[in-house]
JSON list of C-alpha atoms and ligand atoms in Angstrom, two decimals:
[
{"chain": "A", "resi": 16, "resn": "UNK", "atom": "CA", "xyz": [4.68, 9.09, -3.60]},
{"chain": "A", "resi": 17, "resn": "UNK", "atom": "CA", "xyz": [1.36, 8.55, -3.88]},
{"chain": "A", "resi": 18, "resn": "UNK", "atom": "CA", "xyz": [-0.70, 9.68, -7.14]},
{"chain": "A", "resi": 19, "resn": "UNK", "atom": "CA", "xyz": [-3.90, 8.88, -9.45]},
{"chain": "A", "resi": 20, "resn": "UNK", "atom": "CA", "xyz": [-4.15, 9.98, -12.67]},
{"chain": "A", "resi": 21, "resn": "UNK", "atom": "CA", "xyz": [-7.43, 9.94, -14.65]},
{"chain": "A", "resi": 22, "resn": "UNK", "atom": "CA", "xyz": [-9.20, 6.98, -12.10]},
{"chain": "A", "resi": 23, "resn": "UNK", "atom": "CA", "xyz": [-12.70, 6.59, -13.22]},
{"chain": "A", "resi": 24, "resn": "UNK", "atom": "CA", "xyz": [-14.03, 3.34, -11.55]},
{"chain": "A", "resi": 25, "resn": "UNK", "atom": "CA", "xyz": [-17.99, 2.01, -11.57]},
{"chain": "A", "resi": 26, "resn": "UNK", "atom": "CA", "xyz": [-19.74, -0.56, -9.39]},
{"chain": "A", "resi": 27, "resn": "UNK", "atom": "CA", "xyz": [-23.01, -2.28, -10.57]},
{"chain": "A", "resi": 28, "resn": "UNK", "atom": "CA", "xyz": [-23.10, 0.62, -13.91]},
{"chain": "A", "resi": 29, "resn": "UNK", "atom": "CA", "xyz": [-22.81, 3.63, -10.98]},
{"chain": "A", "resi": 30, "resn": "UNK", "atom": "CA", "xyz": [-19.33, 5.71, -11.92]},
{"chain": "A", "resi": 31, "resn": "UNK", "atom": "CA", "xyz": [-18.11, 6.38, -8.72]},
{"chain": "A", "resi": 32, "resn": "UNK", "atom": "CA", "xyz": [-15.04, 7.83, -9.40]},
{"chain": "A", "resi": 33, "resn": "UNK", "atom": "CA", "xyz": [-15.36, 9.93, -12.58]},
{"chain": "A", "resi": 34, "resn": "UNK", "atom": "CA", "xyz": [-11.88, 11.18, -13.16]},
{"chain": "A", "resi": 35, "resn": "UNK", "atom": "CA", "xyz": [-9.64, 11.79, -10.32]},
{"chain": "A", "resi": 36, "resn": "UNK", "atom": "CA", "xyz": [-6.53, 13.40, -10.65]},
{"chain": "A", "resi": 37, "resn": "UNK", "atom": "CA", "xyz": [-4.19, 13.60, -7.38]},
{"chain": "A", "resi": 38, "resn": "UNK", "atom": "CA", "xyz": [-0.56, 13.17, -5.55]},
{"chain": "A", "resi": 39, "resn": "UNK", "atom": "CA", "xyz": [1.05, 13.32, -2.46]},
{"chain": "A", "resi": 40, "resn": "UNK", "atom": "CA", "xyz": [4.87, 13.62, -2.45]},
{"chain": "A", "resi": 41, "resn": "UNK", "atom": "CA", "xyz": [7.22, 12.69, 0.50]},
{"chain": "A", "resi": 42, "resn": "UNK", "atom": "CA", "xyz": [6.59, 13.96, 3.52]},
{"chain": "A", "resi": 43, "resn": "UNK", "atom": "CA", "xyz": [3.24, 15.51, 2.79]},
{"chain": "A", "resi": 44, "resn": "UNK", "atom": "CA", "xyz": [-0.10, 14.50, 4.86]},
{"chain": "A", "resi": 45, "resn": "UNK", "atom": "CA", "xyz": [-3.46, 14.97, 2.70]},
{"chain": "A", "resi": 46, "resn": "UNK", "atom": "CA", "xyz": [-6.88, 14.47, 4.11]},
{"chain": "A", "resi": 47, "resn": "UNK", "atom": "CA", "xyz": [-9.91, 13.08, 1.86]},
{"chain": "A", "resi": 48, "resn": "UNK", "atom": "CA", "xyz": [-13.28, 14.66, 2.99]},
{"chain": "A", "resi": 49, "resn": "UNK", "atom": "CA", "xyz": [-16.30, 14.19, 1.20]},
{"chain": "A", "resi": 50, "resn": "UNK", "atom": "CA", "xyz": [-19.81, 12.73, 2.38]},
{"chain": "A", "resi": 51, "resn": "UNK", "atom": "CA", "xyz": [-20.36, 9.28, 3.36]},
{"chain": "A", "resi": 52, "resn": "UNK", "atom": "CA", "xyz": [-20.72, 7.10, 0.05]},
{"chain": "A", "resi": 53, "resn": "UNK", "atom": "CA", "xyz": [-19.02, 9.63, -2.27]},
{"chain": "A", "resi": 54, "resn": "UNK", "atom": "CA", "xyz": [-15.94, 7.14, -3.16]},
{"chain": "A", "resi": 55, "resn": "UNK", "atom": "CA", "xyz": [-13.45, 7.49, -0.50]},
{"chain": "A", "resi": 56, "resn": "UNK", "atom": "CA", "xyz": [-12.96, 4.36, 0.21]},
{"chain": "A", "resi": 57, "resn": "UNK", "atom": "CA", "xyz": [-13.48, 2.87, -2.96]},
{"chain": "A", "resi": 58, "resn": "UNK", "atom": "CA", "xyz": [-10.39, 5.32, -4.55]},
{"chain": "A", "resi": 59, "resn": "UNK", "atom": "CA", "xyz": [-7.85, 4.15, -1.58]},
{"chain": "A", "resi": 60, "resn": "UNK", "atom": "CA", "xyz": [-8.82, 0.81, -2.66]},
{"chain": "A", "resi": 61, "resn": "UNK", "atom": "CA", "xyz": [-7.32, 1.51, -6.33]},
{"chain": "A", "resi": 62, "resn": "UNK", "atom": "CA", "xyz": [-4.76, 3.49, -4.62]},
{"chain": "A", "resi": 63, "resn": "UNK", "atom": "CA", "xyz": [-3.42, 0.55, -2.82]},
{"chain": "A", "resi": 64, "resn": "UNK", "atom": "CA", "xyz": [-4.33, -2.24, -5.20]},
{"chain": "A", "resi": 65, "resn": "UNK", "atom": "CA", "xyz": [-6.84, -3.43, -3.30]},
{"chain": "A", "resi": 66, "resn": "UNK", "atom": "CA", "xyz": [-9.30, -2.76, -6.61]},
{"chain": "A", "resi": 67, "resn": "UNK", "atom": "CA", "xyz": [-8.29, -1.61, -9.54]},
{"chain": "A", "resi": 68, "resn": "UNK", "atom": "CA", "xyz": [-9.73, 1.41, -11.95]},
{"chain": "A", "resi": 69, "resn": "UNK", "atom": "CA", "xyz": [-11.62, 0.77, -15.20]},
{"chain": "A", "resi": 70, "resn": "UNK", "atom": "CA", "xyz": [-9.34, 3.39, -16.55]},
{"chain": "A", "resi": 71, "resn": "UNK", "atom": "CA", "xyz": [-6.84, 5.44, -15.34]},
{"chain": "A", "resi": 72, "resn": "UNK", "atom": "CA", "xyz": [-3.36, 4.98, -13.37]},
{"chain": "A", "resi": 73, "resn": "UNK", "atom": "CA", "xyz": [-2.20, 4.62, -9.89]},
{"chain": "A", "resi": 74, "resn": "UNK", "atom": "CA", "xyz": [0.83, 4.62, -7.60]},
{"chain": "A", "resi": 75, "resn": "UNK", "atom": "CA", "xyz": [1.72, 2.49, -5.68]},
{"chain": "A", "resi": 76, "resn": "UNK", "atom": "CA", "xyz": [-0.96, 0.27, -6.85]},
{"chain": "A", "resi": 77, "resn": "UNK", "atom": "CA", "xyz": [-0.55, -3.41, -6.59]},
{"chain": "A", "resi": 78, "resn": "UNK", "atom": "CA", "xyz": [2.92, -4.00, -7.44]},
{"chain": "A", "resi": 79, "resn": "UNK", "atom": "CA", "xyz": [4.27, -2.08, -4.24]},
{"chain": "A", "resi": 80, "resn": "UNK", "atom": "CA", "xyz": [3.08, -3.57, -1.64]},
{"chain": "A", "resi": 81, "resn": "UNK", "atom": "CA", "xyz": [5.60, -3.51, 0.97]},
{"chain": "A", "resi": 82, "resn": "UNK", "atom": "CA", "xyz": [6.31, 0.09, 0.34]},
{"chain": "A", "resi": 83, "resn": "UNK", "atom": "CA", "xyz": [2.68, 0.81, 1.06]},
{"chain": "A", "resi": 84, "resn": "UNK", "atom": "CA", "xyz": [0.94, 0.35, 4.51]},
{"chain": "A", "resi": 85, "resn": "UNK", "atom": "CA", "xyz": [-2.63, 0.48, 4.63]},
{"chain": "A", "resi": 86, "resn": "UNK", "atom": "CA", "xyz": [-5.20, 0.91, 7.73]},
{"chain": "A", "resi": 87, "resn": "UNK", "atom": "CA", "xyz": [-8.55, -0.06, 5.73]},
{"chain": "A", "resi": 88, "resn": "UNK", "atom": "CA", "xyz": [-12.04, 1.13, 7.26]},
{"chain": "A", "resi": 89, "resn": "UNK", "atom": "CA", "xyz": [-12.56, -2.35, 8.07]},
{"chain": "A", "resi": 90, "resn": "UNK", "atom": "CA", "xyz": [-9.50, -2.45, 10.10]},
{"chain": "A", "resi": 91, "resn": "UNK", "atom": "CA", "xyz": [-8.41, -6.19, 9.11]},
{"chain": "A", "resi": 92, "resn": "UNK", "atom": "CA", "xyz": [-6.80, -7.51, 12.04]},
{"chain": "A", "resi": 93, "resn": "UNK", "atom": "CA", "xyz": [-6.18, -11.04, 12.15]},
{"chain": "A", "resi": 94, "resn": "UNK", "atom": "CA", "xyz": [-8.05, -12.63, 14.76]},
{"chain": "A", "resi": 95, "resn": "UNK", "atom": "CA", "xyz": [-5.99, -15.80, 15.37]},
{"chain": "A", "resi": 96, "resn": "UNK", "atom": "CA", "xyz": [-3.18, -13.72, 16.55]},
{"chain": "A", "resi": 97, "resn": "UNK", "atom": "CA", "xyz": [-2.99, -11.50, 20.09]},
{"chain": "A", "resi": 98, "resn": "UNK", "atom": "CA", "xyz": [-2.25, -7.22, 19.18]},
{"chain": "A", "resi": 99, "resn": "UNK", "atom": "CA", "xyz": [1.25, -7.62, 19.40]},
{"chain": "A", "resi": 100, "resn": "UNK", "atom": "CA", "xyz": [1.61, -10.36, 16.92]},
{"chain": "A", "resi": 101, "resn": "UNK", "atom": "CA", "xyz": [-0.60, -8.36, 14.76]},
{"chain": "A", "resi": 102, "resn": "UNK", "atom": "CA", "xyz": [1.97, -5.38, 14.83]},
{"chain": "A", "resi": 103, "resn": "UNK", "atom": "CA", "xyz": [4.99, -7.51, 14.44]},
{"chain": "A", "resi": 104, "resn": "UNK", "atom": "CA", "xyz": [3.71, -9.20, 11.52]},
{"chain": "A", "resi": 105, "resn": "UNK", "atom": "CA", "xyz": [4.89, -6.76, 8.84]},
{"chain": "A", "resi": 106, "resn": "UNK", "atom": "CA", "xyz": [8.31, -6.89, 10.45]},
{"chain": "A", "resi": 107, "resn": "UNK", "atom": "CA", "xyz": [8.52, -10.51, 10.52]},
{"chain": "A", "resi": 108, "resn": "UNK", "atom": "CA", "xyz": [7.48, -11.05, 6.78]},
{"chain": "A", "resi": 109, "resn": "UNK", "atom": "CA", "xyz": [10.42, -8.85, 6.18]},
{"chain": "A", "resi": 110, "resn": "UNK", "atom": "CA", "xyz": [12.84, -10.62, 8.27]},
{"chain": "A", "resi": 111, "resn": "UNK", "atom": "CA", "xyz": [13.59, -7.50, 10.26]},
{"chain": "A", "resi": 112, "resn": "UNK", "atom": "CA", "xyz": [13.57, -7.38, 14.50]},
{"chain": "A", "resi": 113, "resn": "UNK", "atom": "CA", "xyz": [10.57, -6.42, 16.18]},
{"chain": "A", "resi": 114, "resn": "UNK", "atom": "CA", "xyz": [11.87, -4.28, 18.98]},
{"chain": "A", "resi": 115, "resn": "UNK", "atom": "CA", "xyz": [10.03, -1.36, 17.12]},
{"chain": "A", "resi": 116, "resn": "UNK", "atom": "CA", "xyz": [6.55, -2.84, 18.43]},
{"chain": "A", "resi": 117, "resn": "UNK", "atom": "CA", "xyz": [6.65, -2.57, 21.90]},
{"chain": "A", "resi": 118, "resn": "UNK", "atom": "CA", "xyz": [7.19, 1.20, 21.49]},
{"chain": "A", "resi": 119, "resn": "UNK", "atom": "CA", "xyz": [4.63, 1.93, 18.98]},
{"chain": "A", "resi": 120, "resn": "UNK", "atom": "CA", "xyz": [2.03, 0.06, 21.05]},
{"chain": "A", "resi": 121, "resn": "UNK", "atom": "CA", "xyz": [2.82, 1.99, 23.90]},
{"chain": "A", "resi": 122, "resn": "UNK", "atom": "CA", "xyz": [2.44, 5.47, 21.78]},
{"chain": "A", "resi": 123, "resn": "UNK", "atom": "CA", "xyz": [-1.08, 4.56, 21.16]},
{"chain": "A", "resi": 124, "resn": "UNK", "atom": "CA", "xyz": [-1.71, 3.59, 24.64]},
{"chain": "A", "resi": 125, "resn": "UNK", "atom": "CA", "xyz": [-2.37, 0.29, 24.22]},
{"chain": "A", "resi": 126, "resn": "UNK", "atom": "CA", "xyz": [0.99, -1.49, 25.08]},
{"chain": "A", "resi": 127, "resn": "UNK", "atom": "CA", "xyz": [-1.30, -3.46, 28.24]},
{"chain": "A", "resi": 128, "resn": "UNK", "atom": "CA", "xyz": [-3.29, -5.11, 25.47]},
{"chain": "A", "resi": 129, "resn": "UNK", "atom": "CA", "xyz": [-0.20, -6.30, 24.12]},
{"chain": "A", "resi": 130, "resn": "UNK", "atom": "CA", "xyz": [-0.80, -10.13, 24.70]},
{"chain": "A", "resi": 131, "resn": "UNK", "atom": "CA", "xyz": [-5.06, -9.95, 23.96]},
{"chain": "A", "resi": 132, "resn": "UNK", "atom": "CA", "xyz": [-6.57, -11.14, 21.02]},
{"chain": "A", "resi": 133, "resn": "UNK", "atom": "CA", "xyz": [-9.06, -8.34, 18.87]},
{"chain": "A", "resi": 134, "resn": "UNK", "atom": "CA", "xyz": [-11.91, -10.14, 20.12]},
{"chain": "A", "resi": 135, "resn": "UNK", "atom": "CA", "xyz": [-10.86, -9.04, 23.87]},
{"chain": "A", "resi": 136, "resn": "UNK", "atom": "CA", "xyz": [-10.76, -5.01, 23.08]},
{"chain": "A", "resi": 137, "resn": "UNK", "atom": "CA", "xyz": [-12.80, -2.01, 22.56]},
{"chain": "A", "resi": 138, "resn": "UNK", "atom": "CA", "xyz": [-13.01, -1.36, 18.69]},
{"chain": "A", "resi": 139, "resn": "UNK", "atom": "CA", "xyz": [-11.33, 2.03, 19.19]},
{"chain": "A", "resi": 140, "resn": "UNK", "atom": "CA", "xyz": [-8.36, 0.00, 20.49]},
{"chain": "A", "resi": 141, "resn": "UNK", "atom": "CA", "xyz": [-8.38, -2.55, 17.43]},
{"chain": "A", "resi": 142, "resn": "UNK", "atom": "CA", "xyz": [-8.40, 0.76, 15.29]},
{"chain": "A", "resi": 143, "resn": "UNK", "atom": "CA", "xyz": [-4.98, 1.89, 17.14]},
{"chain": "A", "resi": 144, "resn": "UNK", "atom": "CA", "xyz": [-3.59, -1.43, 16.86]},
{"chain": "A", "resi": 145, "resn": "UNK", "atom": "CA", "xyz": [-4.34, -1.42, 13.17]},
{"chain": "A", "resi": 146, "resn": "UNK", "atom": "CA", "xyz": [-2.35, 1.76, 13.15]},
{"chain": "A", "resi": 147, "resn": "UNK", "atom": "CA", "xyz": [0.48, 0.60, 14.83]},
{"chain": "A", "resi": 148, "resn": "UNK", "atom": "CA", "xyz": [0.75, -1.81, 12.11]},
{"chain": "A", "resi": 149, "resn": "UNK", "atom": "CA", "xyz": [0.89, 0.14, 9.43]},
{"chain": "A", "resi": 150, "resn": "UNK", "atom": "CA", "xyz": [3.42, 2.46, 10.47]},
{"chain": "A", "resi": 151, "resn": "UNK", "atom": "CA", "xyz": [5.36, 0.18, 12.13]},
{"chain": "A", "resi": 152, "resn": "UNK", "atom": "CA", "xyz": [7.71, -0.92, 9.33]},
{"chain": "A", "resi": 153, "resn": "UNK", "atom": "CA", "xyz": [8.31, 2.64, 8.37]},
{"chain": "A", "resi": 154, "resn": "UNK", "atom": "CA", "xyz": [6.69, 2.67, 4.80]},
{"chain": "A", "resi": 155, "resn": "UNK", "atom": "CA", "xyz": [7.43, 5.23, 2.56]},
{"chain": "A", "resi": 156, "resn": "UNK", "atom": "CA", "xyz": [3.72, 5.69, 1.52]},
{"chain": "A", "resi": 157, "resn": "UNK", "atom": "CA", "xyz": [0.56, 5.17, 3.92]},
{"chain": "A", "resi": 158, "resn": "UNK", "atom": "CA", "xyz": [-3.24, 4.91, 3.30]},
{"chain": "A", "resi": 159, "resn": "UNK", "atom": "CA", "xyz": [-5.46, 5.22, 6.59]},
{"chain": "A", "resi": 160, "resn": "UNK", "atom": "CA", "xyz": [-9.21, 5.41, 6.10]},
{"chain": "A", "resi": 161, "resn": "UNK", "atom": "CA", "xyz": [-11.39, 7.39, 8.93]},
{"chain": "A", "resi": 162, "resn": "UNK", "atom": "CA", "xyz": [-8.23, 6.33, 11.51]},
{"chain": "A", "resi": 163, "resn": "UNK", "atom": "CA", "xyz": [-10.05, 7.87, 14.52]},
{"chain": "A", "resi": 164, "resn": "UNK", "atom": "CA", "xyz": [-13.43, 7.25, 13.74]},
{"chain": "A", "resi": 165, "resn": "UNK", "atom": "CA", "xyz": [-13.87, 5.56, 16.96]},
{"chain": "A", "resi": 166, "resn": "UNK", "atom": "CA", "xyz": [-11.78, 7.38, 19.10]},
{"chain": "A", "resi": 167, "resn": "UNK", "atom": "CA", "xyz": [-11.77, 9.89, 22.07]},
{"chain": "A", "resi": 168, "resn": "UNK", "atom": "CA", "xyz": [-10.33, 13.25, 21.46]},
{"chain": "A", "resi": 169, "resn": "UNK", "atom": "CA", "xyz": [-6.86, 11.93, 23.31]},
{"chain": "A", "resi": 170, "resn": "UNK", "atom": "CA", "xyz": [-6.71, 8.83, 21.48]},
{"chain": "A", "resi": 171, "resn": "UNK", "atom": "CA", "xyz": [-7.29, 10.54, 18.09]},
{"chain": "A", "resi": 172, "resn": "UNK", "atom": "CA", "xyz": [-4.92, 13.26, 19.24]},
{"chain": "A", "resi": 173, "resn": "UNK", "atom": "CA", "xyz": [-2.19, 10.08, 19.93]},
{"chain": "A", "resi": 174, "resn": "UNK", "atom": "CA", "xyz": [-3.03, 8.68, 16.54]},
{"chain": "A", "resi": 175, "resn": "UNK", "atom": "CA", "xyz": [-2.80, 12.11, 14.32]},
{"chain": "A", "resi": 176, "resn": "UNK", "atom": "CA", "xyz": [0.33, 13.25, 16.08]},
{"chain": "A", "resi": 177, "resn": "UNK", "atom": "CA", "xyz": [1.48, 9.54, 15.21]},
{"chain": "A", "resi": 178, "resn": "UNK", "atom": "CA", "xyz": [0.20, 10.02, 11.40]},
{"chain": "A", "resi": 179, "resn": "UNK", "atom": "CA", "xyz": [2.16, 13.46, 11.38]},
{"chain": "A", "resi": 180, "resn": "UNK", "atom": "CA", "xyz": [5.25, 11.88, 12.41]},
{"chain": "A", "resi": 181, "resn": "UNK", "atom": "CA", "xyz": [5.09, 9.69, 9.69]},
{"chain": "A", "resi": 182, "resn": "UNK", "atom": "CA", "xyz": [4.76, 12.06, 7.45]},
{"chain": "A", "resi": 183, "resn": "UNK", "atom": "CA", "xyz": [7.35, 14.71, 9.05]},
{"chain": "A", "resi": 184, "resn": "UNK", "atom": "CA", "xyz": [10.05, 11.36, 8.55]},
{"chain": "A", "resi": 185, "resn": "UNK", "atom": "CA", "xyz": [9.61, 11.62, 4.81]},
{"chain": "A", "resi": 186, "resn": "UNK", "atom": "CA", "xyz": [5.69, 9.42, 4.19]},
{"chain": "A", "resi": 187, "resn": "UNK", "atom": "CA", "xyz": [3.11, 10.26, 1.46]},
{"chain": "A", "resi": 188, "resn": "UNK", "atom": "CA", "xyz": [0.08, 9.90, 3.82]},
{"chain": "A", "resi": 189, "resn": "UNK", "atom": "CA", "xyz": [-3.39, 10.20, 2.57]},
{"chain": "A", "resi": 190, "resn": "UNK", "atom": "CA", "xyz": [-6.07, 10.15, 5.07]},
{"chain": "A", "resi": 191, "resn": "UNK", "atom": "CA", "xyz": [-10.37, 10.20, 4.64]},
{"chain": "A", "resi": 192, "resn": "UNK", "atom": "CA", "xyz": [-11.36, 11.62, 7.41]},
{"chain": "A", "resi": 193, "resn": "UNK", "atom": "CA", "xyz": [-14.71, 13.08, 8.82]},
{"chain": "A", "resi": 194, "resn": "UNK", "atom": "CA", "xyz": [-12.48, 14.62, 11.63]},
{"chain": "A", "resi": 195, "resn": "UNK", "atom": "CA", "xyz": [-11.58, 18.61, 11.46]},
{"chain": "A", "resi": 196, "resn": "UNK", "atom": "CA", "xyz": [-8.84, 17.73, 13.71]},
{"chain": "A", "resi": 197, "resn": "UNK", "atom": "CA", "xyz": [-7.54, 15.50, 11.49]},
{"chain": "A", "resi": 198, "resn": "UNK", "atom": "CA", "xyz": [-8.12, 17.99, 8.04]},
{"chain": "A", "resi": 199, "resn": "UNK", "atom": "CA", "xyz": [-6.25, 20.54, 10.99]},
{"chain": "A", "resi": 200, "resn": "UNK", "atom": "CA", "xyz": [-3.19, 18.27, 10.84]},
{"chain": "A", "resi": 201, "resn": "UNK", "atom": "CA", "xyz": [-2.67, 18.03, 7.46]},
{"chain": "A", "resi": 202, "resn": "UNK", "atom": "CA", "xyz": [-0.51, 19.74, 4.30]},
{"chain": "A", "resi": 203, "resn": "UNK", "atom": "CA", "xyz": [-3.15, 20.09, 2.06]},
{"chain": "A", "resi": 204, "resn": "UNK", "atom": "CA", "xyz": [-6.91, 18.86, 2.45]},
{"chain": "A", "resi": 205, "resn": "UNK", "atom": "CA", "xyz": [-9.12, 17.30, -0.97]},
{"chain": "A", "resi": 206, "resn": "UNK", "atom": "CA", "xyz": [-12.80, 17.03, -1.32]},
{"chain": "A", "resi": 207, "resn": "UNK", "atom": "CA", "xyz": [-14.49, 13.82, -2.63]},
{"chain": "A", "resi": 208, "resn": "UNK", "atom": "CA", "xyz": [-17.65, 14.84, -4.37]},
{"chain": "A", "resi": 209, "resn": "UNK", "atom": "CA", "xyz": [-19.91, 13.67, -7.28]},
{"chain": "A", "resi": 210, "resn": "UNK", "atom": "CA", "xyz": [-16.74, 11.62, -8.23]},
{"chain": "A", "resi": 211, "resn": "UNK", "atom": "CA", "xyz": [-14.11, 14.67, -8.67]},
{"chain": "A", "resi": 212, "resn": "UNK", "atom": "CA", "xyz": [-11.98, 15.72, -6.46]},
{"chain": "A", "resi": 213, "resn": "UNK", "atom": "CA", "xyz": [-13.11, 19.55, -6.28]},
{"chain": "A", "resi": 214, "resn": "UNK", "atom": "CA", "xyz": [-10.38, 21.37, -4.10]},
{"chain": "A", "resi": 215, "resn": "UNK", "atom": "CA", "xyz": [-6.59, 21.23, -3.33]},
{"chain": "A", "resi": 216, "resn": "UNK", "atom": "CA", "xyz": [-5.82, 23.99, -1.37]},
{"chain": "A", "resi": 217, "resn": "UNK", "atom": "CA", "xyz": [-3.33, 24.19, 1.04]},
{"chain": "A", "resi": 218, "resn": "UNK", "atom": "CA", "xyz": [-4.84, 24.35, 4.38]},
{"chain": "A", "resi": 219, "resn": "UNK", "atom": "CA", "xyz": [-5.40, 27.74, 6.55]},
{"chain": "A", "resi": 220, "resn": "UNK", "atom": "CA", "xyz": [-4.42, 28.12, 10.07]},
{"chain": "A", "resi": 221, "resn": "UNK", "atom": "CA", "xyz": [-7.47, 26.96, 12.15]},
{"chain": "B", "resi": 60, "resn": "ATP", "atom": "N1", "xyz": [-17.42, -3.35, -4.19]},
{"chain": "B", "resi": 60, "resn": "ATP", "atom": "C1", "xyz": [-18.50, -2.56, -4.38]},
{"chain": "B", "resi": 60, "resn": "ATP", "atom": "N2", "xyz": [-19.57, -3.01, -5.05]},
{"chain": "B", "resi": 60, "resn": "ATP", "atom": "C2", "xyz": [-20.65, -2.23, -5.28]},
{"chain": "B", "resi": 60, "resn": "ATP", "atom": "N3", "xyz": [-20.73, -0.94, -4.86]},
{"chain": "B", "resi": 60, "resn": "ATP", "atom": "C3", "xyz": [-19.69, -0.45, -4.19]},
{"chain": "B", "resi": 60, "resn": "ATP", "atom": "C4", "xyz": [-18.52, -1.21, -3.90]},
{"chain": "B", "resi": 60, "resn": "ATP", "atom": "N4", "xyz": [-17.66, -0.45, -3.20]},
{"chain": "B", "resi": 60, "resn": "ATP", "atom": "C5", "xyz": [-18.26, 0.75, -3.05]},
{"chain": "B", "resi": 60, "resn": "ATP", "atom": "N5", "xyz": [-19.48, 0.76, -3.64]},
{"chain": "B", "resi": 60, "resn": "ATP", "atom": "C6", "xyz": [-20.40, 1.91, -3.72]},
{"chain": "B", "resi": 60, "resn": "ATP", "atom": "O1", "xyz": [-19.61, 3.04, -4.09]},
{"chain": "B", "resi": 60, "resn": "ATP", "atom": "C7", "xyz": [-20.01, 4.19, -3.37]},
{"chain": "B", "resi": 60, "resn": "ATP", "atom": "C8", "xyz": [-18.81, 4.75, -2.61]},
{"chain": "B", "resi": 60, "resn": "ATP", "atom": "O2", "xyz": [-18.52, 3.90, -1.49]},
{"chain": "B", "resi": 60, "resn": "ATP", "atom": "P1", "xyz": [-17.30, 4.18, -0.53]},
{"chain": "B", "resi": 60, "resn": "ATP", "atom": "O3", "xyz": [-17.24, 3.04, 0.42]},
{"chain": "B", "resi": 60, "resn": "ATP", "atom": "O4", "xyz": [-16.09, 4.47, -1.32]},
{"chain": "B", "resi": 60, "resn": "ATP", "atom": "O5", "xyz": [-17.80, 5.53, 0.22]},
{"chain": "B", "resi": 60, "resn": "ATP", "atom": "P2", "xyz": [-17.07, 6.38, 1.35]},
{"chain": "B", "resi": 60, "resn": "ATP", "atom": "O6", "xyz": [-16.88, 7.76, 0.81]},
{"chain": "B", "resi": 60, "resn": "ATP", "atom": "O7", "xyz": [-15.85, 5.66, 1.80]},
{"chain": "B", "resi": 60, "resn": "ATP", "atom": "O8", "xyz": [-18.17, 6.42, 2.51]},
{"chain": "B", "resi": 60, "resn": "ATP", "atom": "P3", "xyz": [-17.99, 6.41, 4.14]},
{"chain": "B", "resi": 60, "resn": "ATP", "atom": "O9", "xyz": [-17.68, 7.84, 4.52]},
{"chain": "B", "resi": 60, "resn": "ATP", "atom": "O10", "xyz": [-19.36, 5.97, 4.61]},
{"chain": "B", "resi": 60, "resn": "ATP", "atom": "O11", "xyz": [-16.92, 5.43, 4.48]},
{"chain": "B", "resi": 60, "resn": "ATP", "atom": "C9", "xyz": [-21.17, 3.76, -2.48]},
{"chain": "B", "resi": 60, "resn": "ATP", "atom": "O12", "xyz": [-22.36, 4.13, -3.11]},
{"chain": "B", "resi": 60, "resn": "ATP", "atom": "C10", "xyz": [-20.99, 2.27, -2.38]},
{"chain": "B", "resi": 60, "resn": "ATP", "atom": "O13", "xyz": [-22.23, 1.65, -2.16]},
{"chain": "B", "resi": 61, "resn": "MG", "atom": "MG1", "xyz": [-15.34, 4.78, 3.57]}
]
């Protein structure tokens, strides 16, 4: 479950978010479009924990972190440590075996870059091995902001049949997007605009 309830949240005396009101239950994938600076980021930041609102309430927020996986804009892969040991890490703080990693690599296409560091890939394949550890673990919610925003139509067709999966196994996913194929994908898709959240509908056949 993933939900916000009354978020309002300002930076430098500019509200950003001015009330939002939203959840995603189990199994459901939501898209987040809205133009570029209208608070997308800034509310999966709250949603996560990362930040928190001047007012308002969130799940999971901070005090679920390992039932939350996140794939943040700014991908946060940690350099000292090769693709694969990136992946495995959210297995390993959890004690559990890392067979899962080999396979999720190799669903993103990227299981040859297993052993390189960040530094020695393409962006777009840092992006997928930012995915791979997020869903990795199996979380019961996700939070992926713009997850193919530099990717080719068959890696971003990899990584949103990937994000349906997770949802289809029981995930709240919530995903800002630009990408119609994503917003094609999902359940439901919101719009992010002067700080509301002005639409809900479920999605039409495209
Ligand atoms: N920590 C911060 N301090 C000051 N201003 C911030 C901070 N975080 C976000 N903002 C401002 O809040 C607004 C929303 O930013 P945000 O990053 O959430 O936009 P976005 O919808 O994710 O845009 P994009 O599509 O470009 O990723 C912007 O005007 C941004 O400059
Ligand atoms: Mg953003």
């Amino acid at each position: 479950m993933i939900s916000a309830t009354g978020v309002r949240r300002s930076f430098g005396g500019v509200e950003v978010l001015r009330g939002i009101d939203l959840s995603v239950a189990p199994g459901e994938l939501v898209t987040l479009s809205g133009p570029s600076g209208s608070g997308k980021t800034a509310l999966l930041s709250v949603l996560c924990g990362f930040d928190f609102p001047d007012s308002g309430t969130v799940t999971p927020g901070p005090a679920a972190w390992s039932a939350c996986a996140v794939l943040p804009q700014s991908l946060g892969l940690a350099t000292e440590l090769t693709l694969e040991e990136n992946v495995a890490l959210p297995l390993r703080l959890r004690g559990l075996p890392v067979g899962p990693v080999a396979d999720v690599l190799a669903e993103l296409g990227i299981a040859d870059l297993a052993r390189r560091y960040p530094a020695q890939v393409s962006f777009g394949q840092q992006q997928r091995a930012a995915l791979a550890r997020a869903v990795v673990a199996k979380p019961s919610a996700l939070l992926a902001d713009e997850p193919t925003a530099h990717l080719d139509a068959v890696s971003a067709d990899a990584t949103i049949g990937l994000l349906r999966r997770v949802a289809d196994d029981g995930a709240a996913v919530l995903i800002a997007t630009h990408h119609d194929a994503v917003h094609a994908a999902a359940d439901r898709v919101l719009e992010l605009a002067g700080g509301r959240i002005s639409s809900g509908s479920r999605r039409t056949a495209p």
